[in-house]
Tab-separated table of C-alpha atoms in Angstrom:
chain	number	residue	atom	x	y	z
A	70	UNK	CA	93.442	87.950	181.272
A	71	UNK	CA	92.433	88.053	177.596
A	72	UNK	CA	93.310	91.785	177.473
A	73	UNK	CA	96.746	91.078	178.945
A	74	UNK	CA	97.333	88.323	176.378
A	75	UNK	CA	96.278	90.646	173.520
A	76	UNK	CA	98.544	93.401	174.839
A	77	UNK	CA	101.432	90.922	175.069
A	78	UNK	CA	100.919	89.836	171.418
A	79	UNK	CA	100.804	93.486	170.275
A	80	UNK	CA	104.013	94.330	172.140
A	81	UNK	CA	105.829	91.305	170.664
A	82	UNK	CA	104.595	92.105	167.142
A	83	UNK	CA	105.613	95.768	167.435
A	84	UNK	CA	109.026	94.808	168.802
A	85	UNK	CA	109.708	92.372	165.953
A	86	UNK	CA	108.674	94.875	163.295
A	87	UNK	CA	110.618	97.742	164.893
A	88	UNK	CA	113.801	95.716	165.340
A	89	UNK	CA	113.886	94.595	161.718
A	90	UNK	CA	113.671	98.062	160.226
A	91	UNK	CA	116.917	99.342	158.762
A	92	UNK	CA	116.948	102.929	157.643
A	93	UNK	CA	119.276	104.610	155.187
A	94	UNK	CA	120.495	106.752	158.069
A	95	UNK	CA	121.461	103.691	160.095
A	96	UNK	CA	123.215	102.178	157.080
A	97	UNK	CA	125.239	105.333	156.386
A	98	UNK	CA	126.159	105.637	160.073
A	99	UNK	CA	127.555	102.094	160.053
A	100	UNK	CA	129.426	102.679	156.777
A	101	UNK	CA	130.931	105.925	158.090
A	102	UNK	CA	132.064	104.198	161.273
A	103	UNK	CA	133.794	101.451	159.282
A	104	UNK	CA	135.365	103.847	156.730
A	105	UNK	CA	136.666	106.732	158.793
A	106	UNK	CA	140.092	107.515	160.178
A	107	UNK	CA	141.837	104.625	158.411
A	108	UNK	CA	144.354	104.549	155.577
A	109	UNK	CA	142.812	102.316	152.891
A	110	UNK	CA	145.599	100.812	150.743
A	111	UNK	CA	144.765	99.698	147.211
A	112	UNK	CA	145.788	96.044	146.810
A	113	UNK	CA	144.408	95.399	143.341
A	114	UNK	CA	141.824	96.490	140.792
A	115	UNK	CA	139.721	94.640	138.244
A	116	UNK	CA	138.517	96.312	135.055
A	117	UNK	CA	136.559	93.984	132.810
A	118	UNK	CA	138.697	90.834	132.791
A	119	UNK	CA	142.004	92.598	133.530
A	120	UNK	CA	143.379	92.405	137.069
A	121	UNK	CA	146.133	94.743	138.204
A	122	UNK	CA	147.944	94.038	141.466
A	123	UNK	CA	149.570	96.708	143.600
A	124	UNK	CA	150.737	94.369	146.363
A	125	UNK	CA	154.425	94.865	147.189
A	126	UNK	CA	154.600	98.165	145.309
A	127	UNK	CA	154.661	101.743	146.481
A	128	UNK	CA	150.952	101.830	146.868
A	129	UNK	CA	148.058	104.200	146.559
A	130	UNK	CA	146.000	104.920	149.677
A	131	UNK	CA	143.005	107.047	150.566
A	132	UNK	CA	141.836	108.272	153.964
A	133	UNK	CA	138.262	109.246	154.806
A	134	UNK	CA	138.320	111.458	157.887
A	135	UNK	CA	135.534	111.734	160.427
A	136	UNK	CA	135.026	115.440	159.643
A	137	UNK	CA	133.919	114.602	156.076
A	138	UNK	CA	137.223	115.399	154.381
A	139	UNK	CA	139.356	113.015	152.384
A	140	UNK	CA	142.947	112.878	151.204
A	141	UNK	CA	144.961	110.404	149.190
A	142	UNK	CA	148.573	109.516	148.497
A	143	UNK	CA	148.463	111.441	145.193
A	144	UNK	CA	147.916	114.654	147.161
A	145	UNK	CA	144.243	115.080	146.250
A	146	UNK	CA	142.047	116.525	148.982
A	147	UNK	CA	138.345	117.170	149.181
A	148	UNK	CA	135.124	116.232	150.887
A	149	UNK	CA	132.956	113.131	150.820
A	150	UNK	CA	129.535	111.935	151.863
A	151	UNK	CA	128.204	108.412	152.262
A	152	UNK	CA	124.710	108.068	150.826
A	153	UNK	CA	122.188	105.360	150.012
A	154	UNK	CA	120.582	105.885	146.613
A	155	UNK	CA	118.166	103.282	145.229
A	156	UNK	CA	119.252	100.856	147.975
A	157	UNK	CA	122.904	101.210	146.875
A	158	UNK	CA	125.493	102.573	149.317
A	159	UNK	CA	127.761	105.129	147.674
A	160	UNK	CA	130.637	107.445	148.488
A	161	UNK	CA	130.346	110.814	146.738
A	162	UNK	CA	133.730	112.527	146.604
A	163	UNK	CA	134.306	116.171	145.622
A	164	UNK	CA	138.004	116.774	144.917
A	165	UNK	CA	140.280	119.471	143.595
A	166	UNK	CA	143.062	118.405	141.267
A	167	UNK	CA	146.622	119.674	141.719
A	168	UNK	CA	145.899	122.570	139.329
A	169	UNK	CA	142.641	123.453	141.135
A	170	UNK	CA	140.093	121.879	138.808
A	171	UNK	CA	137.032	120.344	140.501
A	172	UNK	CA	136.504	116.602	140.159
A	173	UNK	CA	133.570	114.477	141.318
A	174	UNK	CA	133.863	110.717	141.755
A	175	UNK	CA	131.032	108.420	142.798
A	176	UNK	CA	131.958	105.000	144.159
A	177	UNK	CA	129.489	102.198	144.818
A	178	UNK	CA	130.296	100.446	148.072
A	179	UNK	CA	130.334	96.732	147.302
A	180	UNK	CA	131.456	95.773	150.805
A	181	UNK	CA	133.113	97.350	153.811
A	182	UNK	CA	134.423	95.814	157.006
A	183	UNK	CA	136.970	96.539	159.700
A	184	UNK	CA	139.944	95.736	157.427
A	185	UNK	CA	138.597	95.310	153.869
A	186	UNK	CA	136.871	97.685	151.470
A	187	UNK	CA	135.598	96.979	147.947
A	188	UNK	CA	134.451	99.876	145.784
A	189	UNK	CA	133.242	100.056	142.205
A	190	UNK	CA	133.275	102.998	139.835
A	191	UNK	CA	132.315	103.351	136.200
A	192	UNK	CA	135.045	104.853	134.051
A	193	UNK	CA	134.430	107.004	130.988
A	194	UNK	CA	134.276	103.991	128.641
A	195	UNK	CA	131.302	102.656	130.598
A	196	UNK	CA	133.316	99.782	132.066
A	197	UNK	CA	133.172	99.240	135.821
A	198	UNK	CA	136.386	99.050	137.807
A	199	UNK	CA	136.387	97.289	141.153
A	200	UNK	CA	138.941	98.499	143.696
A	201	UNK	CA	140.047	96.232	146.553
A	202	UNK	CA	141.508	97.940	149.628
A	203	UNK	CA	142.830	96.846	153.020
A	204	UNK	CA	143.870	98.925	155.973
A	205	UNK	CA	147.074	98.079	157.758
């Protein structure tokens, strides 16, 4: 009986530890599921203390496709990967500009859900810009 009790405690302990482990792979899988095959429309951005609203305007959107490609309303196309670096979820985007020049953009994922996405990127001045998207 004591052996059965000990085995039961070990199984419970192992189950609790195993169920609480979140891996970077699991996190990126969830992020990819929430991001892909949706048009994400930019509602507003915040740079420093300046807020710019795009609501009610001809708006910018970006689409992350399940095959790892991306396109936006400006006509830029490229590839992307979702990664976790130093416990920070990121989208790494490799684009080609209209005249064929390569461009890399790295966004930090602040939050992502079924209908809302918040990204942050650091612009050349060192100031972070937060981008607030919804899908419709």
